[in-house]
XYZ file of C-alpha atoms in Angstrom:
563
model
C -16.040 -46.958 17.947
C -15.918 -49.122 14.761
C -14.506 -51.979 13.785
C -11.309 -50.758 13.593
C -9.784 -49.002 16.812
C -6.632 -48.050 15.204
C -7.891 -46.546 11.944
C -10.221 -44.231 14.990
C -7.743 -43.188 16.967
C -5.776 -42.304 14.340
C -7.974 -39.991 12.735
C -8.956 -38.497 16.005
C -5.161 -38.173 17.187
C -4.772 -36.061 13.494
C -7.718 -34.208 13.795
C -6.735 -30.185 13.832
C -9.536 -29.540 16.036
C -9.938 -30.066 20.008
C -11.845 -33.047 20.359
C -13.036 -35.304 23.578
C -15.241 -37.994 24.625
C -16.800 -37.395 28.163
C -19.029 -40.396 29.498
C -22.554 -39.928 31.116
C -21.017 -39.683 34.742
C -19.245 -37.067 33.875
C -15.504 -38.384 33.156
C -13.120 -37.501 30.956
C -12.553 -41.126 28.589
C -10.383 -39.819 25.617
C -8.512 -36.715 24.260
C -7.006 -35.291 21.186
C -3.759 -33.531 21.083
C -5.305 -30.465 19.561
C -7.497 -30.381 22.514
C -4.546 -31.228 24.764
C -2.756 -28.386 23.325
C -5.470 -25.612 23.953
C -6.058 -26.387 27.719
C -2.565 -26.925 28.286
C -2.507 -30.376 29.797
C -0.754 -33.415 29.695
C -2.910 -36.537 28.622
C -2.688 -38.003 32.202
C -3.809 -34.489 33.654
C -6.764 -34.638 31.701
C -8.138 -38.272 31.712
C -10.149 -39.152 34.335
C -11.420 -35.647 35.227
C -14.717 -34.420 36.026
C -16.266 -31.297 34.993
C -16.428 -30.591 38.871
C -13.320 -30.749 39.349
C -11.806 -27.937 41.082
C -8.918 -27.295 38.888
C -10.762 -26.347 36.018
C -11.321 -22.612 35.870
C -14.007 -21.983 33.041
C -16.187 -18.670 32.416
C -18.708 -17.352 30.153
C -18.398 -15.126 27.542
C -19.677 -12.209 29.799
C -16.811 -13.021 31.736
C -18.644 -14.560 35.128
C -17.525 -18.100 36.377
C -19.600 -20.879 34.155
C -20.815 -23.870 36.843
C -19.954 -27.571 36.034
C -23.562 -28.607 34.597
C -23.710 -25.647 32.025
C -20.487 -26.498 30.524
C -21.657 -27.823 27.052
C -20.711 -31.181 27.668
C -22.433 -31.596 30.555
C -25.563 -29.952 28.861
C -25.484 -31.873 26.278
C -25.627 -35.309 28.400
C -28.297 -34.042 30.784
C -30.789 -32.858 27.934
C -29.653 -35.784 25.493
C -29.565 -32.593 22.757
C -26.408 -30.933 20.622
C -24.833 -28.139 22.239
C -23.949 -26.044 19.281
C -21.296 -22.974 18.948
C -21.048 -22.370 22.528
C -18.647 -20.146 23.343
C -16.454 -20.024 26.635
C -12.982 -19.314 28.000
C -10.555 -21.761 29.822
C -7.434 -21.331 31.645
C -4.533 -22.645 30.478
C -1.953 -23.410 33.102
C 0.943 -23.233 30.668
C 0.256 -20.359 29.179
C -1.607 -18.619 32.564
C -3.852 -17.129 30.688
C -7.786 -17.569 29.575
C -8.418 -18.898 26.107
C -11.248 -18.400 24.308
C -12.801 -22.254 22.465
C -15.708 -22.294 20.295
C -17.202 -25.868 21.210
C -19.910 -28.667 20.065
C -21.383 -31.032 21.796
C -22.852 -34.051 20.484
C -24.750 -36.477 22.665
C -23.965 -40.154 21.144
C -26.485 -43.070 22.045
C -26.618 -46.991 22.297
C -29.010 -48.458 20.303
C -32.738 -48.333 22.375
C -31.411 -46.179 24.896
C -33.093 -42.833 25.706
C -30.133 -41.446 27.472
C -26.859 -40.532 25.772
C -23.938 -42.473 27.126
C -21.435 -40.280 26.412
C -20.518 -37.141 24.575
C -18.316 -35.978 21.625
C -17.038 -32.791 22.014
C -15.165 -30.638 19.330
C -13.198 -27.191 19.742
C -11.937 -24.797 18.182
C -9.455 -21.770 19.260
C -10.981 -18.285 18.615
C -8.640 -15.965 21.459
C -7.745 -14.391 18.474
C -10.912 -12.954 16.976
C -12.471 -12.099 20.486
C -8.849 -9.934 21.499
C -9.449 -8.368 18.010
C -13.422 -8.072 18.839
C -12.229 -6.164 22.819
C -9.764 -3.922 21.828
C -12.339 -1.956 19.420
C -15.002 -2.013 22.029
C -12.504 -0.466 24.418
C -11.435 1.911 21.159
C -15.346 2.942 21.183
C -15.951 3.451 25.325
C -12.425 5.666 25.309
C -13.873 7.934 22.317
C -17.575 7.918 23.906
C -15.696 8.806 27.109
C -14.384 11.401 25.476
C -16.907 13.263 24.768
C -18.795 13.725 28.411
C -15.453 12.907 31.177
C -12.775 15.555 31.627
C -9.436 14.831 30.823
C -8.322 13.255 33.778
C -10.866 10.734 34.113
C -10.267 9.997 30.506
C -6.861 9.080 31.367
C -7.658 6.927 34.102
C -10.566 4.880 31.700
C -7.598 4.440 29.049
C -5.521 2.925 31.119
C -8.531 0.953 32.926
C -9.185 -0.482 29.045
C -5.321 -1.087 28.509
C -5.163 -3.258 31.758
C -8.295 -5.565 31.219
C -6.844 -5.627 27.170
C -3.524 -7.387 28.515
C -4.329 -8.884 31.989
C -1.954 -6.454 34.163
C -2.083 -4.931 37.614
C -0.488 -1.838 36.856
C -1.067 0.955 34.710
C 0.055 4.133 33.898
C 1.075 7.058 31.594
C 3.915 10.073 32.029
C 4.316 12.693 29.735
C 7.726 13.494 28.508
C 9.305 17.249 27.974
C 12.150 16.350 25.073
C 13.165 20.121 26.019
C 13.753 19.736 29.900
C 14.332 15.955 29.768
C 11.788 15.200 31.840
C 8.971 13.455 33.003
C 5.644 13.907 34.628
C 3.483 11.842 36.276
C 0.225 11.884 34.767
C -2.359 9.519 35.146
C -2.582 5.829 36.948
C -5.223 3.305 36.296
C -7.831 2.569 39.059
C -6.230 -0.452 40.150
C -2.718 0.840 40.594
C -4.395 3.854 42.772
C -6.406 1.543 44.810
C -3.639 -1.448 45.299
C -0.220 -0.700 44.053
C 0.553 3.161 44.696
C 0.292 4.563 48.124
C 2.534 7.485 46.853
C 1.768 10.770 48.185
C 3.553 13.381 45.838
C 1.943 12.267 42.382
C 2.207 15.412 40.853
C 6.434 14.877 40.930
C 8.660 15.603 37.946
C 11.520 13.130 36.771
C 14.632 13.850 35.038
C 15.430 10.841 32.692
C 18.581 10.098 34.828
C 16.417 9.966 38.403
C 13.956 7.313 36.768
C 13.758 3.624 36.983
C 13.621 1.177 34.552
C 10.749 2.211 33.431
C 11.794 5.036 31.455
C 14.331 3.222 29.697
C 12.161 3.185 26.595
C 12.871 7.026 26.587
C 16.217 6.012 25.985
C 15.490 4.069 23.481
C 12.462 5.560 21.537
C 11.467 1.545 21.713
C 8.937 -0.612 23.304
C 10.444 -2.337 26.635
C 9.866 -5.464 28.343
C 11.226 -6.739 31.624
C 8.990 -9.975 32.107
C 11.648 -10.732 35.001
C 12.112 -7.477 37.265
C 14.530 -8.936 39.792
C 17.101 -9.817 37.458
C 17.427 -6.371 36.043
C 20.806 -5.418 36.549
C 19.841 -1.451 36.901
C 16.762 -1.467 38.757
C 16.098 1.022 41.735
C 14.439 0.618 44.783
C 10.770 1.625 45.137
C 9.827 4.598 46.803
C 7.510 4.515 50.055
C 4.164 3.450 49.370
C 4.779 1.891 46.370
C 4.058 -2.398 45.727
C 7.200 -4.089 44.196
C 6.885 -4.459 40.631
C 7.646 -8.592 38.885
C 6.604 -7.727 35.356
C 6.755 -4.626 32.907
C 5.803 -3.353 29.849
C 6.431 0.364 28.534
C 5.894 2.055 25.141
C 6.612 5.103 23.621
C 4.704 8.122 21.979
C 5.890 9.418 19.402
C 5.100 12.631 17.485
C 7.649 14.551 14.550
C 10.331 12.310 15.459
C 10.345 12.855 19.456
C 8.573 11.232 22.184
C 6.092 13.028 24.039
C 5.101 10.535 26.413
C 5.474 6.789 27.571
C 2.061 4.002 28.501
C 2.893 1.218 30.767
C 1.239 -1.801 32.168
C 2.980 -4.424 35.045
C 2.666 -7.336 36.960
C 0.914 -9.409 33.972
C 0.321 -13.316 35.722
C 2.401 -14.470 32.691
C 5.229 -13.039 30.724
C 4.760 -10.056 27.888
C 4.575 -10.848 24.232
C 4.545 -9.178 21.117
C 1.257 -9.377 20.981
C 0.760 -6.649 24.106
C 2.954 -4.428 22.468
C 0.969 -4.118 19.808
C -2.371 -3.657 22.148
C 0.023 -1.187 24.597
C 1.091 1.050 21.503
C -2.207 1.101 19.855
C -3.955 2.490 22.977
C -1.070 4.952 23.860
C -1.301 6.716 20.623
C -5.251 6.869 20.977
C -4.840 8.392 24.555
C -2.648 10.881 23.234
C -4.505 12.223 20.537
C -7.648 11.824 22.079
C -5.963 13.974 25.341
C -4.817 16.480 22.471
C -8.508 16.951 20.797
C -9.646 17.174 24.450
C -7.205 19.837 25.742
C -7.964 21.557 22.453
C -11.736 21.676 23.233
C -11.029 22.765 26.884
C -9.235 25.661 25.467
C -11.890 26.638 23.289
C -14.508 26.180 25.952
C -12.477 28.782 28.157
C -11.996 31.407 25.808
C -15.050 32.632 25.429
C -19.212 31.710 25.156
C -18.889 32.817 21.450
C -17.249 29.389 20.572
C -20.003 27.584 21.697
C -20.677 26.869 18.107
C -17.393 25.399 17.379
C -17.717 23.219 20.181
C -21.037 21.695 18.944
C -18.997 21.098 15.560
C -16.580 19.532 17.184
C -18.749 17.354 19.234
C -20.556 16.285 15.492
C -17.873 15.599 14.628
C -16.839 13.635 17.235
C -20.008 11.665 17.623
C -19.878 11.180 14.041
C -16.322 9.430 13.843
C -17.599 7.364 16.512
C -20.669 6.115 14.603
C -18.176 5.338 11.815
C -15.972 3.465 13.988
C -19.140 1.765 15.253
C -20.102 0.737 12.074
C -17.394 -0.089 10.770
C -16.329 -2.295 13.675
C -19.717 -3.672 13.200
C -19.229 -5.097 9.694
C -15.745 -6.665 10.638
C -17.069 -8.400 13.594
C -20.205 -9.274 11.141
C -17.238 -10.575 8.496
C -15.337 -12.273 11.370
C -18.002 -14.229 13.073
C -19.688 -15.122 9.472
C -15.834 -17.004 9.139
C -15.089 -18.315 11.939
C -18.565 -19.580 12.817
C -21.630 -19.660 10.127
C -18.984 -21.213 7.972
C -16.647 -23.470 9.823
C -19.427 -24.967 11.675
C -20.973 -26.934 8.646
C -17.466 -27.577 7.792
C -16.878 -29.051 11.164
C -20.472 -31.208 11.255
C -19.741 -32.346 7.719
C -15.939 -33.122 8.436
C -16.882 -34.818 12.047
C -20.355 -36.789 10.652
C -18.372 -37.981 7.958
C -15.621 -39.380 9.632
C -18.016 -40.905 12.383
C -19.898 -43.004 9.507
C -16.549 -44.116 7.816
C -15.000 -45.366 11.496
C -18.544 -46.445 12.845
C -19.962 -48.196 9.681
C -17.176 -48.190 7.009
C -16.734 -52.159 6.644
C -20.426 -52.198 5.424
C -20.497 -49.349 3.019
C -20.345 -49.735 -0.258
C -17.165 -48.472 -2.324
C -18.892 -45.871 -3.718
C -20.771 -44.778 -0.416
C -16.808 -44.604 0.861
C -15.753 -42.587 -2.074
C -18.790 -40.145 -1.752
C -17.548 -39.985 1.603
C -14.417 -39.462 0.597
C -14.885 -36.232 -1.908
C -16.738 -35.162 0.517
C -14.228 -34.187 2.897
C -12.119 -33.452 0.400
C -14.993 -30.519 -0.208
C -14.781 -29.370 3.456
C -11.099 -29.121 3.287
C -11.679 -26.955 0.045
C -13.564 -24.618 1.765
C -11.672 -24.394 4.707
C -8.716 -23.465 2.686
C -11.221 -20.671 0.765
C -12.221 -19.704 4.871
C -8.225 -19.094 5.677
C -7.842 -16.924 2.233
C -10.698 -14.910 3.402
C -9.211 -13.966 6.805
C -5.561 -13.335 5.330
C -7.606 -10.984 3.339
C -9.435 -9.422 6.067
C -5.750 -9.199 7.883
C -4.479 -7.192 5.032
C -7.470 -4.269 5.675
C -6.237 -4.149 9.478
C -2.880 -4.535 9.512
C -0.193 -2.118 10.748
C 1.642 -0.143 7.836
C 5.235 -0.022 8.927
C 7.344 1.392 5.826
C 10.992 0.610 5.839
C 13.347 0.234 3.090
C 12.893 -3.057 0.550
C 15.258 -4.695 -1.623
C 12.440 -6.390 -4.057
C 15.127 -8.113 -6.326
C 16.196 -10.162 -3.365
C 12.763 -11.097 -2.204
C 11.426 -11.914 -5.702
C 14.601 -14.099 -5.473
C 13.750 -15.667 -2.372
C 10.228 -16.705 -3.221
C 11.280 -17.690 -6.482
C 13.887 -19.735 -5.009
C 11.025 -21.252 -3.051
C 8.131 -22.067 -5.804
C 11.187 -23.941 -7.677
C 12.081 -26.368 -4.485
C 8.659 -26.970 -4.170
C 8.723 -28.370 -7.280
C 12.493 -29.054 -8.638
C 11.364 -31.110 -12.030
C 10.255 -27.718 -13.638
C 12.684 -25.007 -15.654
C 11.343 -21.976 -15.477
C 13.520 -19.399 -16.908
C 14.104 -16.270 -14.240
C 15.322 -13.035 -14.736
C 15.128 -10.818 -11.750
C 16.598 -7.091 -12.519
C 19.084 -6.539 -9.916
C 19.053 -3.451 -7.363
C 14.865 -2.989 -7.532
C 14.440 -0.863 -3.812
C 11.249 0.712 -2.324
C 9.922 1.690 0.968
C 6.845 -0.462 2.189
C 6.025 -2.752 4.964
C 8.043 -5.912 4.800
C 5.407 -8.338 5.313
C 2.630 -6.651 3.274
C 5.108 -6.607 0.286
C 6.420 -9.965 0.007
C 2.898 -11.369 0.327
C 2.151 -9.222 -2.822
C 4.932 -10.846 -4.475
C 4.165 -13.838 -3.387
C 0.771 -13.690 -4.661
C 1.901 -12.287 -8.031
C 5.211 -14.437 -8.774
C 2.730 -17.622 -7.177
C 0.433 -17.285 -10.158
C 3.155 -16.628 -12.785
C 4.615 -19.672 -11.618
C 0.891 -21.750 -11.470
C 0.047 -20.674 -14.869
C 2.893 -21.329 -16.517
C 3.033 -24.779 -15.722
C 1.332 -25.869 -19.538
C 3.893 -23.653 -21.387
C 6.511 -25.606 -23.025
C 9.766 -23.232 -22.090
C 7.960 -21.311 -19.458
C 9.408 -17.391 -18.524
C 8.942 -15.304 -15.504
C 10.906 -11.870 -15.136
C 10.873 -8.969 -13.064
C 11.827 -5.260 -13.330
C 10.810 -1.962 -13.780
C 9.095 0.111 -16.093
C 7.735 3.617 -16.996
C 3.690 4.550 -17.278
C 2.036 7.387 -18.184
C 5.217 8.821 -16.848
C 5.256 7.198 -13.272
C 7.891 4.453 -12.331
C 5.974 1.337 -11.910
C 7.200 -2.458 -10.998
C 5.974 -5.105 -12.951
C 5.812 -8.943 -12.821
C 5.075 -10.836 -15.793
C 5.343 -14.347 -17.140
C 4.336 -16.068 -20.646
C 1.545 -18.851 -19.578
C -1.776 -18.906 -19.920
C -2.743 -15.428 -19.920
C -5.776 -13.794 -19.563
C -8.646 -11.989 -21.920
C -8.948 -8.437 -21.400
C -12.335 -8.199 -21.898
C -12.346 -9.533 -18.432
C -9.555 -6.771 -16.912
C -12.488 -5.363 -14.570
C -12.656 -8.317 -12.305
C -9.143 -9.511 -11.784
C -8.665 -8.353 -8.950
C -12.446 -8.801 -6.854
C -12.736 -12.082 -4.699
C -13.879 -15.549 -6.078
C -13.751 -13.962 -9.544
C -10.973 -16.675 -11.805
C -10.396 -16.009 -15.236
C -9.515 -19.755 -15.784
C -11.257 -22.995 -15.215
C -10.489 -26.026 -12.849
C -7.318 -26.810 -15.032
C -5.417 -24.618 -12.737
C -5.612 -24.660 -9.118
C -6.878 -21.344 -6.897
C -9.721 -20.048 -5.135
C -9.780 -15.962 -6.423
C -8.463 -14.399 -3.276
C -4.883 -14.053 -4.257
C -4.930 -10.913 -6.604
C -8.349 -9.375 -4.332
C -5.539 -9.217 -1.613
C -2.630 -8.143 -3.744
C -5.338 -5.072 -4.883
C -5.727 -4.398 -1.059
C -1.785 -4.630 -0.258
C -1.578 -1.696 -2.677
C -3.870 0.397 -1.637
C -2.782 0.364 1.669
C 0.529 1.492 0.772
C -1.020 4.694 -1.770
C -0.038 2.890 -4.467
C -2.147 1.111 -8.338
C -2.191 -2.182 -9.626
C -3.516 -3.195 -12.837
C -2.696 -6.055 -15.024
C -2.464 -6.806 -19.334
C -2.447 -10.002 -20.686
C -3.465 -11.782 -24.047
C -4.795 -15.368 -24.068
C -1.897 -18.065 -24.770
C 0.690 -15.769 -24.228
C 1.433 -13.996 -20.681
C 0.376 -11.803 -18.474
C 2.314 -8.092 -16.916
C 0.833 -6.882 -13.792
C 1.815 -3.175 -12.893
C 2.050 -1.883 -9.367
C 3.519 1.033 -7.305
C 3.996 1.407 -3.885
C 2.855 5.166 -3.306
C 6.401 6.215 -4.073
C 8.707 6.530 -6.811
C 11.003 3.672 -7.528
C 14.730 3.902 -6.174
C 16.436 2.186 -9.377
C 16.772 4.069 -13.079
C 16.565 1.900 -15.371
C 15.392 1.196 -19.007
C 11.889 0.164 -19.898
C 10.090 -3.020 -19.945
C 10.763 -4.675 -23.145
C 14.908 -4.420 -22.142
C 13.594 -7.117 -19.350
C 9.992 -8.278 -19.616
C 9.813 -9.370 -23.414
């Protein structure tokens, strides 16, 4: 362990990955909190374990159950080789659910032994990317279904997808008649036929008054949760045949302004998040509209053999979105993995080697072995941080749009209001002009100004009475904002590659990795809108952007605020 036990534990405890030490018999000898954290254990819980232990529940990533000895620790102690980017799931008791861990195994040996005697293990948490990575698979078997299942089987695959996607028991989808108030019982999902519903009128109609509590997102044209059933003060009994429900989930459709009918999932192990929302929704809008396409091309088919034609169209056409979606699905997952694996895992050898020669043989290095050491961590951590900008930028390209009204003055305010209490010994003259509005998503936005007002602030940190301002203009007669500052500027010769990754206009004098405007460029587009920016070198920089929309505010033009 090194000379020094409490410099080791130290930087183990502060480590931000999962890390362990598992001996050559097979016990568990010391933990991280990161790696306490992702299996959901206490310290005692965990020491002293064995991989056969029969509380651990551990599978591959084709889902089966993965035995004791090829768990990479243990495969790394019995060959005496690295176990490298293995990937696996583990249940976490305090969450109930499986997360997914990206782990490294590194066999460690005494000196003239042939046998490791023990193991360092690393993790890292990637539940994310693989729930990303599942719901467009499922996206791509619904469509492919599609094209060769009638509708009702199509249904009953949706909801199949939906189910594995969040872990229920339960699934189902009712269509809703705004006109009668209504609501018919559709479709259920193989496992509510075969378990849960014993029902034998399925094909029943609802009024909105008759139903349970599961139409009360009808009601409310909003997603519902109930993660407790019982407590529910107006809950109604279950009809014959039917297994008691603990936990539900139900969202709307929602087409011109009016629902047209609801998706729900139940009886989840653990409680509904966010998170299944946004998995519920997604699929409930791509049932519908895939039903609708395949009611269309029903009716077609009926009419008459002379449409036979059009069918084949629409099955090209069909097949074709499909190979788009394929592909494109193909290049994230490409992008995604390339991240979070073929780049963080040199990070994580260079970061963990590093800090294993500093602990195990730091008293005998030289100063300047140390400090070469030192920068080079310092390296990792730079690249990290370039890793994370990448992924907030591949966010921004999948992100919901969810346009609602914006008051910009008061958010440039806000993160204005920030960059100066970060650091309080600058004075940076502000001038915000009041009652800016627009319609955008509310996340999207203020990360674009973020980004923009974030460099003003960065480079004007060399002008002597540094000035940042933002307003409204006119262009080529279209309302456009505008954020712009009088620091360093930039050369316009260069205006062509302001806004493409890694691309910087200025040198190490100013911190930055080249992501920030790439992203801003993508926040815009998403919205319908342009960005572009004009500087001169030594004296400011304006960047220009609209939001797909006209402006809410009249006002004068630039030079009353900017200059």
């Amino acid at each position: 362990m090194g000379d020094d036990p409490a410099k080791y534990h130290a930087l183990f405890d502060q480590m931000a990955q999962g890390a362990f030490f598992q001996s050559a018999d097979g016990t568990l000898t010391d933990v991280n909190p990161a790696a306490l954290e992702m299996f959901g254990l206490t310290r005692d819980e965990f020491l002293g374990r064995t991989s056969m232990n029969p509380d651990w529940r551990v599978i591959a990533e084709d889902g089966s159950d993965l035995p004791p000895e090829r768990h990479p620790s243990m495969a790394a102690l019995g060959s005496g080789r690295p176990v490298r980017d293995f990937i696996a799931g583990v249940f976490n008791p305090r969450k109930r659910c499986i997360c997914w861990f990206n782990l490294n195994a590194l066999p460690m040996f005494r000196p003239g032994d042939s046998s490791p005697h023990q193991v360092f293990v690393t993790m890292h948490d990637i539940s994310s990317h693989k729930r990303i990575n599942d719901i467009h698979l499922s996206r791509i078997r619904l469509i492919q279904c599609a094209g060769v299942h009638p509708l009702d089987e199509l249904m009953v695959q949706a909801l199949d997808e939906v189910e594995k996607l969040t872990g229920s028991a339960i699934g189902f989808y009712h269509l809703f008649d705004a006109a009668t108030g209504s609501v018919a019982l559709k479709a259920w999902s193989t496992s509510t036929l075969e378990r849960f519903c014993g029902i034998d009128d399925r094909d029943q109609h609802y009024s909105v008054e008759q139903a349970g509590v599961w139409a009360d997102c009808l009601r409310s044209g909003k997603a519902t949760i109930y993660n407790d059933y019982n407590i529910i003060p107006h809950r109604k009994g279950f009809p014959p045949g039917h297994t008691p429900v603990r936990r539900i989930l139900v969202v709307p459709v929602q087409r011109n302004g009016e629902v047209v009918a609801i998706l729900g999932v139940g009886n989840k192990p653990s409680d509904y998040t966010e998170t299944d929302v946004h998995t519920v929704t997604l699929f409930a809008d791509l049932t519908w509209d895939v039903a609708q396409q395949k009611q269309m091309q029903d009716r077609l088919l009926a009419k008459t053999g002379e449409l036979k034609e059009a069918n084949e169209l629409l099955e090209q056409r069909v097949n074709q979105r499909t190979a788009d979606l394929q592909a494109a699905i193909r290049e994230r997952e490409s992008f995604s993995y390339s991240v979070s694996h073929d780049l963080r895992a040199p990070l994580r050898h260079i970061s963990s080697y590093s800090s294993i020669l500093i602990e195990e043989y730091g008293p005998a290095l030289p100063y300047e072995a140390r400090t070469y050491l030192d920068r080079m961590r310092g390296a990792a951590n730079q690249m990290g941080a370039l890793i994370d900008h990448l992924l907030e930028l591949s966010k921004v390209a999948r992100a919901v749009i969810s346009p609602e009204p914006i008051d910009l003055s008061a958010a440039a305010a806000g993160i204005l209001q920030m960059l100066q209490e970060t650091e309080p010994h600058r004075m940076v003259y502000q001038e915000i002009q009041p009652g800016l509005t627009t319609q955008g998503d509310v996340h999207l936005v203020n990360q674009l100004l973020g980004n923009l007002l974030g460099n003003a602030w960065k480079y004007t940190l060399k002008t002597p009475f540094p000035r940042i301002a933002v307003g409204k203009t006119t262009a080529a007669g279209e309302e456009v904002f505008f954020v712009t500052d009088n620091g360093a500027g930039f050369d316009m010769s260069y205006q062509s590659k302001l806004f493409k990754p890694f691309e910087r206009l200025h040198g190490s004098e100013f911190d930055g990795v080249g992501i920030g405007l790439a992203t801003s460029h993508q926040i815009v587009e998403r919205h319908g809108g342009r960005i572009w920016g004009e500087g001169t070198v030594g004296r400011g920089a304006t960047f220009y952007f609209t939001l797909g929309g006209r402006c809410e505010h009249e006002v004068t033009a630039a030079g009353d605020v900017a200059r």
